[in-house]
């Protein structure tokens, strides 16, 4: 869907944010619930704790909708905390989609992000369809920029902690965009291991009983190495 002429003259994010904030929360929740069951929805990605859809508005262009299920698989951030990380990362000059609004359905306890939609595709998508890569894509420049972005995050004590092929996008100019800071964490001197998660594991499916365990995940640097290897054929 093409943006209206008004969007091309003004700041798209600010216009979309004003539009969203002028709507009543109850109406937005009802609309979002309907959208996620609509047979015509476009699913952009799915993770352990949520699913992302695309939707559009004739006046204001395309949006992204992230519906968070809060499954008890891994300890993740609240929508407010994730939104704070997004804004902090954006202010560091690192490309990431910004949140227009966060909404809570008080009945189902499900949470929604309404976000900017990035003009591009995830590394995961491009691995299965090379035609999605922009003509300007340069393997070495892309990973140099991605490594620099992650280094800048770490200099500011921010660790993504879930930097897989679905959470790194390639925009239309061939640049990296880091998404989904729902598992992010800040490292402090007192932290023993920023990559050690507290998780809940189902031990009795019939009774719905869980036990708390610890799970070690790859560091951001290790995940970049994995991504470079997956795309090494594009050098």
Coordinates of N, CA and C in Angstrom, one line a residue:
X1 N 0.8 -1.2 0.0 CA 0.0 0.0 0.0 C 0.9 1.2 0.0
X2 N 0.6 2.2 -0.9 CA 1.4 3.4 -1.0 C 0.9 4.4 0.0
X3 N 1.9 5.1 0.6 CA 1.5 6.2 1.5 C 0.9 7.3 0.8
X4 N 0.0 8.1 1.5 CA -0.6 9.2 0.9 C 0.4 10.3 0.6
X5 N 0.1 11.3 -0.3 CA 1.0 12.4 -0.6 C 1.4 13.2 0.7
X6 N 0.4 13.3 1.7 CA 0.7 14.0 2.9 C 1.9 13.4 3.7
X7 N 2.0 12.1 3.6 CA 3.1 11.4 4.3 C 4.4 11.7 3.7
X8 N 4.5 11.9 2.4 CA 5.8 12.1 1.8 C 6.3 13.5 2.1
X9 N 5.4 14.4 2.5 CA 5.9 15.8 2.9 C 6.2 15.9 4.3
X10 N 5.7 15.0 5.2 CA 5.8 15.2 6.6 C 6.5 14.0 7.2
X11 N 6.7 14.0 8.5 CA 7.3 12.9 9.3 C 6.3 11.8 9.4
X12 N 6.5 10.7 8.7 CA 5.5 9.6 8.7 C 5.2 9.1 10.1
X13 N 6.2 8.9 10.9 CA 6.0 8.4 12.3 C 5.2 9.3 13.1
X14 N 5.4 10.6 13.1 CA 4.7 11.5 13.9 C 3.2 11.6 13.5
X15 N 3.0 11.6 12.2 CA 1.6 11.6 11.7 C 0.9 10.4 12.1
X16 N 1.5 9.2 11.9 CA 0.8 7.9 12.3 C 0.6 7.9 13.8
X17 N 1.5 8.4 14.6 CA 1.3 8.4 16.0 C 0.1 9.2 16.5
X18 N 0.0 10.4 15.9 CA -1.1 11.3 16.2 C -2.4 10.6 15.8
X19 N -2.4 10.0 14.7 CA -3.6 9.3 14.2 C -4.0 8.2 15.1
X20 N -3.1 7.3 15.5 CA -3.4 6.2 16.4 C -3.8 6.7 17.8
X21 N -3.1 7.7 18.3 CA -3.5 8.2 19.7 C -4.8 8.9 19.8
X22 N -5.4 9.3 18.6 CA -6.7 10.0 18.6 C -7.8 8.9 18.6
X23 N -7.5 7.7 18.4 CA -8.5 6.6 18.5 C -8.8 6.2 19.9
X24 N -10.0 5.7 20.2 CA -10.3 5.3 21.6 C -9.7 3.9 21.8
X25 N -9.1 3.7 23.0 CA -8.5 2.4 23.3 C -9.4 1.2 23.1
X26 N -10.6 1.3 23.5 CA -11.5 0.2 23.4 C -11.8 -0.2 22.0
X27 N -11.9 0.8 21.1 CA -12.1 0.5 19.7 C -10.9 -0.1 19.1
X28 N -9.7 0.4 19.5 CA -8.5 -0.2 19.0 C -8.3 -1.7 19.4
X29 N -8.6 -2.0 20.6 CA -8.5 -3.4 21.1 C -9.5 -4.3 20.3
X30 N -10.7 -3.8 20.1 CA -11.7 -4.6 19.3 C -11.2 -4.8 17.9
X31 N -10.6 -3.7 17.3 CA -10.1 -3.8 15.9 C -8.9 -4.8 15.8
X32 N -8.0 -4.7 16.8 CA -6.8 -5.5 16.8 C -7.2 -7.0 16.9
X33 N -8.2 -7.3 17.8 CA -8.6 -8.6 18.0 C -9.2 -9.2 16.7
X34 N -10.0 -8.4 16.1 CA -10.6 -8.8 14.8 C -9.6 -9.0 13.7
X35 N -8.6 -8.1 13.7 CA -7.5 -8.2 12.7 C -6.7 -9.5 12.8
X36 N -6.5 -10.0 14.1 CA -5.6 -11.2 14.3 C -6.3 -12.5 13.9
X37 N -7.7 -12.4 13.7 CA -8.4 -13.6 13.3 C -8.9 -13.5 11.8
X38 N -8.6 -12.3 11.2 CA -9.0 -12.1 9.9 C -8.3 -13.0 8.9
X39 N -9.0 -13.7 8.0 CA -8.4 -14.6 7.1 C -7.5 -13.9 6.1
X40 N -7.7 -12.6 5.9 CA -6.9 -11.9 5.0 C -5.6 -11.2 5.6
X41 N -5.4 -11.5 6.8 CA -4.2 -10.8 7.5 C -2.9 -11.3 6.9
X42 N -1.9 -10.5 7.0 CA -0.6 -10.8 6.5 C 0.3 -11.1 7.7
X43 N 0.7 -12.3 7.9 CA 1.6 -12.7 9.0 C 3.1 -12.4 8.6
X44 N 3.8 -11.6 9.4 CA 5.2 -11.3 9.1 C 6.2 -12.2 9.8
X45 N 5.8 -12.6 11.0 CA 6.7 -13.5 11.8 C 6.0 -14.0 13.0
X46 N 6.6 -15.0 13.6 CA 6.0 -15.6 14.8 C 7.2 -16.1 15.7
X47 N 7.1 -15.8 17.0 CA 8.1 -16.3 17.9 C 7.4 -17.0 19.1
X48 N 8.2 -17.4 20.1 CA 7.7 -18.2 21.2 C 6.6 -17.4 22.0
X49 N 6.6 -16.1 22.0 CA 5.7 -15.3 22.8 C 4.8 -14.4 22.1
X50 N 4.8 -14.4 20.8 CA 3.9 -13.5 20.1 C 4.0 -13.7 18.6
X51 N 3.1 -13.0 17.9 CA 3.1 -13.0 16.4 C 2.9 -11.6 15.9
X52 N 3.5 -11.4 14.7 CA 3.5 -10.0 14.1 C 2.7 -10.1 12.8
X53 N 1.8 -9.2 12.6 CA 1.0 -9.0 11.4 C 1.2 -7.7 10.8
X54 N 0.9 -7.6 9.5 CA 0.9 -6.3 8.8 C -0.5 -5.9 8.6
X55 N -0.8 -4.6 8.7 CA -2.1 -4.1 8.2 C -1.9 -2.6 7.7
X56 N -2.9 -2.2 7.0 CA -2.7 -0.8 6.3 C -3.9 0.0 6.5
X57 N -3.7 1.3 6.3 CA -4.8 2.3 6.4 C -4.6 3.2 5.1
X58 N -5.7 3.4 4.4 CA -5.7 4.1 3.2 C -5.1 5.5 3.3
X59 N -5.2 6.1 4.5 CA -4.7 7.5 4.7 C -3.3 7.5 5.2
X60 N -2.9 6.6 6.0 CA -1.7 6.7 6.7 C -0.6 5.6 6.4
X61 N -0.9 4.8 5.4 CA 0.2 3.8 5.1 C 0.1 2.5 5.9
X62 N 1.2 1.8 5.9 CA 1.3 0.5 6.5 C 1.8 0.5 7.9
X63 N 1.2 -0.4 8.7 CA 1.6 -0.5 10.1 C 2.1 -2.0 10.4
X64 N 2.7 -2.2 11.5 CA 2.9 -3.5 12.0 C 2.2 -3.7 13.3
X65 N 1.6 -4.9 13.5 CA 1.0 -5.3 14.8 C 1.6 -6.5 15.4
X66 N 2.1 -6.3 16.6 CA 2.7 -7.4 17.3 C 1.8 -7.8 18.5
X67 N 1.3 -9.0 18.5 CA 0.4 -9.5 19.5 C 1.2 -10.4 20.4
X68 N 1.3 -10.0 21.7 CA 2.1 -10.8 22.7 C 1.3 -11.7 23.5
X69 N 1.5 -13.0 23.4 CA 0.7 -14.0 24.1 C 1.2 -14.2 25.5
X70 N 2.4 -13.9 25.8 CA 2.9 -14.1 27.2 C 2.9 -15.6 27.6
X71 N 3.3 -16.4 26.7 CA 3.4 -17.8 27.0 C 4.5 -18.0 28.1
X72 N 4.3 -18.9 29.0 CA 5.3 -19.1 30.1 C 6.5 -20.0 29.6
X73 N 7.2 -19.5 28.6 CA 8.4 -20.3 28.1 C 9.7 -19.6 28.5
X74 N 9.7 -18.3 28.4 CA 10.9 -17.6 28.8 C 10.5 -16.3 29.4
X75 N 11.3 -15.9 30.3 CA 11.1 -14.6 31.0 C 11.3 -13.5 30.0
X76 N 10.3 -12.7 29.7 CA 10.4 -11.6 28.7 C 10.0 -10.3 29.4
X77 N 10.2 -9.2 28.7 CA 9.9 -7.8 29.2 C 8.4 -7.5 29.0
X78 N 8.0 -6.6 29.8 CA 6.6 -6.1 29.6 C 6.7 -5.2 28.4
X79 N 5.5 -4.9 27.9 CA 5.4 -4.0 26.7 C 6.0 -2.6 27.0
X80 N 5.8 -2.2 28.2 CA 6.4 -0.9 28.5 C 7.9 -0.9 28.5
X81 N 8.5 -2.0 29.1 CA 9.9 -2.1 29.1 C 10.5 -2.3 27.7
X82 N 9.9 -3.1 26.9 CA 10.3 -3.3 25.5 C 10.3 -1.9 24.7
X83 N 9.2 -1.2 24.9 CA 9.1 0.1 24.3 C 10.2 1.1 24.7
X84 N 10.6 1.0 26.0 CA 11.7 1.9 26.5 C 13.0 1.5 25.8
X85 N 13.2 0.2 25.6 CA 14.4 -0.2 24.9 C 14.4 0.3 23.5
X86 N 13.3 0.1 22.8 CA 13.2 0.6 21.4 C 13.5 2.1 21.3
X87 N 13.0 2.9 22.2 CA 13.3 4.3 22.1 C 14.7 4.6 22.4
X88 N 15.3 3.9 23.4 CA 16.7 4.1 23.7 C 17.6 3.7 22.6
X89 N 17.3 2.6 21.9 CA 18.1 2.2 20.8 C 18.0 3.2 19.6
X90 N 16.8 3.6 19.4 CA 16.5 4.6 18.3 C 17.4 5.9 18.6
X91 N 17.4 6.3 19.8 CA 18.1 7.6 20.2 C 19.6 7.4 20.0
X92 N 20.1 6.1 20.0 CA 21.5 5.8 19.8 C 21.9 5.9 18.3
X93 N 20.9 6.1 17.5 CA 21.1 6.2 16.0 C 21.1 4.8 15.4
X94 N 20.6 3.8 16.1 CA 20.5 2.4 15.5 C 19.1 2.2 15.0
X95 N 19.1 1.7 13.7 CA 17.8 1.5 13.1 C 17.0 0.4 13.8
X96 N 15.8 0.7 14.2 CA 14.8 -0.2 14.8 C 13.4 0.4 14.6
X97 N 12.4 -0.5 14.4 CA 11.0 0.1 14.3 C 10.6 0.7 15.6
X98 N 9.9 1.9 15.5 CA 9.5 2.5 16.7 C 8.0 2.2 17.0
X99 N 7.6 2.2 18.2 CA 6.2 1.9 18.6 C 5.4 3.1 18.6
X100 N 4.2 3.0 17.9 CA 3.2 4.1 17.9 C 2.3 4.0 19.1
X101 N 2.0 2.8 19.6 CA 1.1 2.7 20.7 C 1.2 1.3 21.3
X102 N 1.1 1.1 22.6 CA 0.9 -0.2 23.2 C -0.5 -0.3 23.8
X103 N -1.1 -1.4 23.7 CA -2.5 -1.6 24.1 C -2.6 -2.9 24.9
X104 N -3.3 -2.9 26.0 CA -3.6 -4.1 26.8 C -5.1 -4.5 26.7
X105 N -5.4 -5.7 26.3 CA -6.7 -6.2 26.4 C -7.0 -6.7 27.8
X106 N -7.7 -6.0 28.6 CA -7.9 -6.4 30.0 C -8.6 -7.7 30.2
X107 N -9.4 -8.1 29.2 CA -10.1 -9.4 29.4 C -9.2 -10.6 29.1
X108 N -8.4 -10.6 28.1 CA -7.6 -11.7 27.7 C -6.2 -11.6 28.3
X109 N -5.8 -10.4 28.7 CA -4.5 -10.1 29.2 C -3.4 -10.1 28.1
X110 N -3.9 -10.2 26.9 CA -2.9 -10.1 25.7 C -2.6 -8.7 25.5
X111 N -1.4 -8.5 25.0 CA -0.8 -7.1 24.8 C -0.5 -6.9 23.3
X112 N -0.6 -5.7 22.8 CA -0.4 -5.4 21.4 C 0.6 -4.2 21.3
X113 N 1.5 -4.3 20.3 CA 2.3 -3.2 19.9 C 1.8 -2.8 18.5
X114 N 1.5 -1.5 18.3 CA 1.3 -1.0 17.0 C 2.6 -0.2 16.6
X115 N 3.3 -0.7 15.6 CA 4.6 -0.2 15.3 C 4.8 0.2 13.8
X116 N 5.8 0.9 13.6 CA 6.2 1.2 12.2 C 6.5 -0.1 11.4
X117 N 6.2 -0.1 10.1 CA 6.6 -1.2 9.3 C 7.8 -0.9 8.5
X118 N 8.8 -1.8 8.6 CA 10.1 -1.6 8.0 C 10.0 -2.0 6.5
X119 N 10.5 -1.2 5.6 CA 10.5 -1.5 4.2 C 11.7 -2.4 3.9
X120 N 11.5 -3.7 4.1 CA 12.5 -4.7 3.9 C 12.1 -6.1 4.4
X121 N 13.0 -7.0 4.5 CA 12.7 -8.4 4.9 C 13.8 -8.8 5.9
X122 N 13.4 -9.8 6.6 CA 14.3 -10.4 7.6 C 15.4 -11.3 6.9
X123 N 16.5 -11.5 7.5 CA 17.5 -12.4 7.0 C 16.8 -13.8 6.8
X124 N 16.0 -14.2 7.7 CA 15.3 -15.5 7.5 C 14.5 -15.6 6.2
X125 N 13.8 -14.5 5.9 CA 13.0 -14.5 4.6 C 14.0 -14.6 3.4
X126 N 15.1 -13.8 3.5 CA 15.9 -13.8 2.3 C 16.7 -15.1 2.1
X127 N 16.9 -15.8 3.1 CA 17.6 -17.1 3.0 C 16.8 -18.1 2.1
X128 N 15.4 -18.0 2.2 CA 14.6 -18.9 1.4 C 14.2 -18.3 0.1
X129 N 14.4 -17.0 -0.1 CA 14.1 -16.3 -1.4 C 15.1 -15.2 -1.6
X130 N 16.1 -15.5 -2.4 CA 17.2 -14.5 -2.7 C 16.6 -13.2 -3.4
X131 N 15.5 -13.4 -4.1 CA 15.0 -12.2 -4.9 C 14.5 -11.1 -3.9
X132 N 14.4 -11.4 -2.6 CA 13.9 -10.4 -1.7 C 15.1 -9.4 -1.3
X133 N 16.3 -9.8 -1.6 CA 17.4 -9.0 -1.3 C 17.5 -7.8 -2.2
X134 N 17.7 -6.6 -1.7 CA 17.8 -5.4 -2.6 C 19.1 -5.5 -3.5
X135 N 19.0 -4.8 -4.6 CA 20.1 -4.8 -5.5 C 21.4 -4.3 -4.9
X136 N 21.2 -3.3 -4.0 CA 22.3 -2.7 -3.4 C 23.0 -3.5 -2.2
X137 N 22.5 -4.7 -2.0 CA 23.0 -5.5 -0.9 C 24.5 -5.8 -1.0
X138 N 25.3 -5.5 0.0 CA 26.7 -5.9 0.0 C 27.0 -6.6 1.3
X139 N 27.3 -7.9 1.2 CA 27.5 -8.8 2.4 C 28.5 -8.2 3.4
X140 N 29.7 -7.8 3.0 CA 30.7 -7.3 3.9 C 30.2 -6.0 4.6
X141 N 29.7 -5.1 3.8 CA 29.2 -3.8 4.4 C 28.1 -4.0 5.4
X142 N 27.2 -4.9 5.0 CA 26.0 -5.2 5.9 C 26.5 -5.7 7.3
X143 N 27.4 -6.7 7.3 CA 27.8 -7.3 8.6 C 28.8 -6.3 9.3
X144 N 29.5 -5.5 8.6 CA 30.3 -4.5 9.3 C 29.4 -3.5 10.1
X145 N 28.3 -3.1 9.4 CA 27.4 -2.2 10.0 C 26.7 -2.9 11.2
X146 N 26.3 -4.1 11.0 CA 25.6 -4.9 12.1 C 26.5 -5.0 13.3
X147 N 27.7 -5.4 13.0 CA 28.7 -5.6 14.1 C 28.9 -4.2 14.9
X148 N 29.0 -3.2 14.1 CA 29.2 -1.8 14.7 C 27.9 -1.5 15.6
X149 N 26.7 -1.8 15.1 CA 25.5 -1.5 15.8 C 25.5 -2.2 17.1
X150 N 25.8 -3.5 17.1 CA 25.8 -4.3 18.3 C 26.8 -3.8 19.3
X151 N 28.0 -3.5 18.8 CA 29.1 -2.9 19.6 C 28.6 -1.7 20.3
X152 N 27.9 -0.8 19.6 CA 27.3 0.4 20.2 C 26.3 0.1 21.3
X153 N 25.5 -0.9 21.0 CA 24.5 -1.3 22.0 C 25.2 -1.8 23.3
X154 N 26.3 -2.6 23.1 CA 27.0 -3.1 24.3 C 27.8 -2.0 25.0
X155 N 28.3 -1.0 24.3 CA 28.9 0.1 24.9 C 27.9 0.9 25.9
X156 N 26.6 0.8 25.5 CA 25.6 1.4 26.3 C 24.9 0.4 27.2
X157 N 25.6 -0.8 27.4 CA 25.1 -1.8 28.4 C 23.9 -2.6 27.9
X158 N 23.5 -2.4 26.6 CA 22.3 -3.0 26.1 C 22.7 -4.3 25.4
X159 N 22.1 -5.4 25.7 CA 22.3 -6.7 25.1 C 21.0 -7.2 24.5
X160 N 20.9 -7.5 23.2 CA 19.7 -7.9 22.6 C 19.3 -9.3 23.1
X161 N 20.2 -10.3 23.1 CA 20.0 -11.6 23.6 C 19.1 -12.5 22.8
X162 N 18.6 -12.1 21.6 CA 17.8 -13.0 20.8 C 18.0 -12.6 19.3
X163 N 19.3 -12.5 18.9 CA 19.7 -11.9 17.6 C 19.8 -13.0 16.6
X164 N 18.6 -13.6 16.2 CA 18.6 -14.7 15.2 C 18.1 -14.1 13.9
X165 N 18.0 -15.0 12.9 CA 17.8 -14.5 11.5 C 16.4 -13.8 11.3
X166 N 15.5 -14.1 12.2 CA 14.2 -13.4 12.2 C 14.1 -12.1 12.8
X167 N 15.2 -11.7 13.6 CA 15.2 -10.5 14.3 C 16.2 -9.5 13.7
X168 N 16.8 -9.8 12.6 CA 17.7 -8.9 11.9 C 17.1 -8.7 10.5
X169 N 16.7 -7.5 10.1 CA 16.1 -7.2 8.8 C 17.1 -6.5 7.9
X170 N 16.8 -6.6 6.6 CA 17.6 -5.9 5.6 C 16.7 -5.0 4.9
X171 N 16.9 -3.7 5.1 CA 16.0 -2.7 4.5 C 16.2 -2.5 3.0
X172 N 15.4 -1.7 2.4 CA 15.4 -1.6 0.9 C 16.8 -1.0 0.4
X173 N 17.6 -0.4 1.3 CA 18.9 0.1 0.9 C 20.0 -0.8 1.2
X174 N 19.7 -2.0 1.8 CA 20.7 -3.0 2.1 C 21.3 -2.9 3.5
X175 N 20.7 -2.1 4.3 CA 21.2 -1.8 5.7 C 20.5 -2.7 6.7
X176 N 21.2 -3.0 7.8 CA 20.6 -3.8 8.9 C 19.7 -3.0 9.7
X177 N 18.6 -3.7 10.2 CA 17.6 -3.1 11.1 C 17.4 -4.2 12.2
X178 N 17.7 -3.9 13.4 CA 17.5 -4.8 14.5 C 16.1 -4.7 15.1
X179 N 15.4 -5.8 15.2 CA 14.0 -5.7 15.7 C 13.9 -6.6 17.0
X180 N 12.7 -6.4 17.6 CA 12.3 -7.3 18.8 C 13.3 -7.3 19.9
X181 N 13.1 -6.3 20.8 CA 13.9 -6.2 22.0 C 13.2 -6.7 23.2
X182 N 12.3 -7.7 23.0 CA 11.5 -8.3 24.1 C 12.3 -9.1 25.0
X183 N 13.5 -9.5 24.7 CA 14.3 -10.3 25.6 C 15.6 -9.6 26.0
X184 N 15.6 -8.3 25.7 CA 16.9 -7.5 25.9 C 17.1 -7.3 27.4
X185 N 18.4 -7.0 27.7 CA 18.8 -6.8 29.1 C 19.9 -5.8 29.2
X186 N 20.0 -5.2 30.3 CA 21.1 -4.3 30.6 C 22.1 -4.9 31.5
X187 N 23.4 -4.8 31.1 CA 24.5 -5.4 31.9 C 25.0 -4.5 33.0
X188 N 25.1 -5.0 34.2 CA 25.7 -4.3 35.3 C 26.9 -5.0 35.9
X189 N 27.7 -4.3 36.6 CA 28.9 -5.0 37.2 C 28.6 -6.2 38.0
X190 N 27.4 -6.1 38.7 CA 27.0 -7.2 39.6 C 26.5 -8.4 38.8
X191 N 26.2 -8.3 37.5 CA 25.7 -9.4 36.7 C 26.7 -10.5 36.5
X192 N 26.3 -11.7 36.9 CA 27.3 -12.9 36.6 C 27.2 -13.3 35.1
X193 N 26.0 -13.3 34.6 CA 25.9 -13.7 33.2 C 24.7 -13.1 32.6
X194 N 24.8 -12.1 31.7 CA 23.7 -11.4 31.1 C 22.9 -12.3 30.2
X195 N 23.5 -13.5 29.8 CA 22.8 -14.4 28.8 C 22.2 -15.6 29.5
X196 N 22.1 -15.6 30.8 CA 21.5 -16.7 31.5 C 20.0 -16.2 31.9
X197 N 19.1 -17.0 31.3 CA 17.7 -16.7 31.5 C 17.0 -17.5 32.5
X198 N 16.0 -17.0 33.1 CA 15.1 -17.7 34.0 C 13.9 -18.1 33.1
X199 N 13.7 -19.5 33.0 CA 12.6 -20.0 32.2 C 11.7 -20.8 33.0
X200 N 10.5 -21.1 32.4 CA 9.6 -22.0 33.0 C 9.4 -23.2 32.1
X201 N 9.5 -24.4 32.6 CA 9.4 -25.6 31.8 C 8.2 -26.4 32.3
X202 N 7.3 -26.8 31.3 CA 6.2 -27.6 31.7 C 6.6 -29.0 32.1
X203 N 6.3 -29.4 33.3 CA 6.7 -30.7 33.8 C 5.5 -31.7 34.0
X204 N 4.2 -31.1 34.0 CA 3.0 -32.0 34.0 C 2.0 -31.3 33.2
X205 N 1.9 -31.8 31.9 CA 0.9 -31.1 31.0 C -0.5 -31.2 31.4
X206 N -0.9 -32.3 32.0 CA -2.3 -32.5 32.5 C -2.7 -31.5 33.6
X207 N -1.8 -31.3 34.5 CA -2.0 -30.4 35.7 C -1.6 -29.0 35.4
X208 N -0.8 -28.8 34.3 CA -0.3 -27.5 34.0 C 0.7 -27.0 35.0
X209 N 1.5 -27.9 35.5 CA 2.5 -27.5 36.5 C 3.9 -27.2 35.8
X210 N 4.5 -26.1 36.2 CA 5.7 -25.7 35.6 C 6.8 -25.6 36.7
X211 N 8.1 -25.8 36.3 CA 9.1 -25.6 37.2 C 10.1 -24.5 36.6
X212 N 10.8 -23.8 37.5 CA 11.7 -22.8 37.0 C 13.1 -23.4 36.8
X213 N 13.6 -23.1 35.6 CA 14.9 -23.6 35.2 C 15.8 -22.4 34.7
X214 N 17.1 -22.6 34.5 CA 17.9 -21.6 33.9 C 18.4 -22.1 32.5
X215 N 18.4 -21.2 31.6 CA 18.7 -21.5 30.2 C 19.8 -20.5 29.7
X216 N 20.8 -21.0 29.2 CA 21.9 -20.2 28.6 C 21.6 -20.0 27.1
X217 N 21.7 -18.8 26.6 CA 21.5 -18.5 25.2 C 22.8 -18.0 24.6
X218 N 22.9 -18.0 23.3 CA 24.1 -17.5 22.6 C 24.3 -16.0 22.9
X219 N 25.5 -15.5 22.9 CA 25.7 -14.1 23.0 C 25.4 -13.4 21.7
X220 N 25.2 -12.1 21.7 CA 25.0 -11.4 20.4 C 26.1 -11.6 19.4
X221 N 27.3 -11.6 19.9 CA 28.5 -11.9 19.0 C 28.4 -13.3 18.4
X222 N 28.1 -14.3 19.2 CA 28.0 -15.6 18.7 C 26.9 -15.7 17.6
X223 N 25.8 -15.0 17.9 CA 24.6 -15.0 16.9 C 25.0 -14.3 15.6
X224 N 25.8 -13.3 15.7 CA 26.3 -12.6 14.4 C 27.1 -13.6 13.6
X225 N 28.0 -14.4 14.3 CA 28.8 -15.4 13.6 C 27.9 -16.4 12.8
X226 N 26.8 -16.8 13.5 CA 25.9 -17.7 12.9 C 25.2 -17.1 11.7
X227 N 24.8 -15.9 11.8 CA 24.2 -15.2 10.7 C 25.1 -15.0 9.5
X228 N 26.4 -14.7 9.8 CA 27.4 -14.5 8.7 C 27.6 -15.8 8.0
X229 N 27.6 -16.9 8.7 CA 27.8 -18.2 8.1 C 26.6 -18.6 7.2
X230 N 25.4 -18.3 7.7 CA 24.2 -18.6 6.9 C 24.2 -17.9 5.6
X231 N 24.7 -16.7 5.6 CA 24.7 -15.8 4.4 C 26.0 -15.8 3.7
X232 N 26.9 -16.7 4.0 CA 28.3 -16.6 3.5 C 28.3 -16.8 2.0
X233 N 27.3 -17.5 1.4 CA 27.2 -17.7 0.0 C 27.0 -16.4 -0.8
X234 N 26.7 -15.3 -0.1 CA 26.4 -14.0 -0.7 C 27.6 -13.1 -0.8
X235 N 28.8 -13.6 -0.3 CA 30.0 -12.8 -0.3 C 30.4 -12.4 -1.7

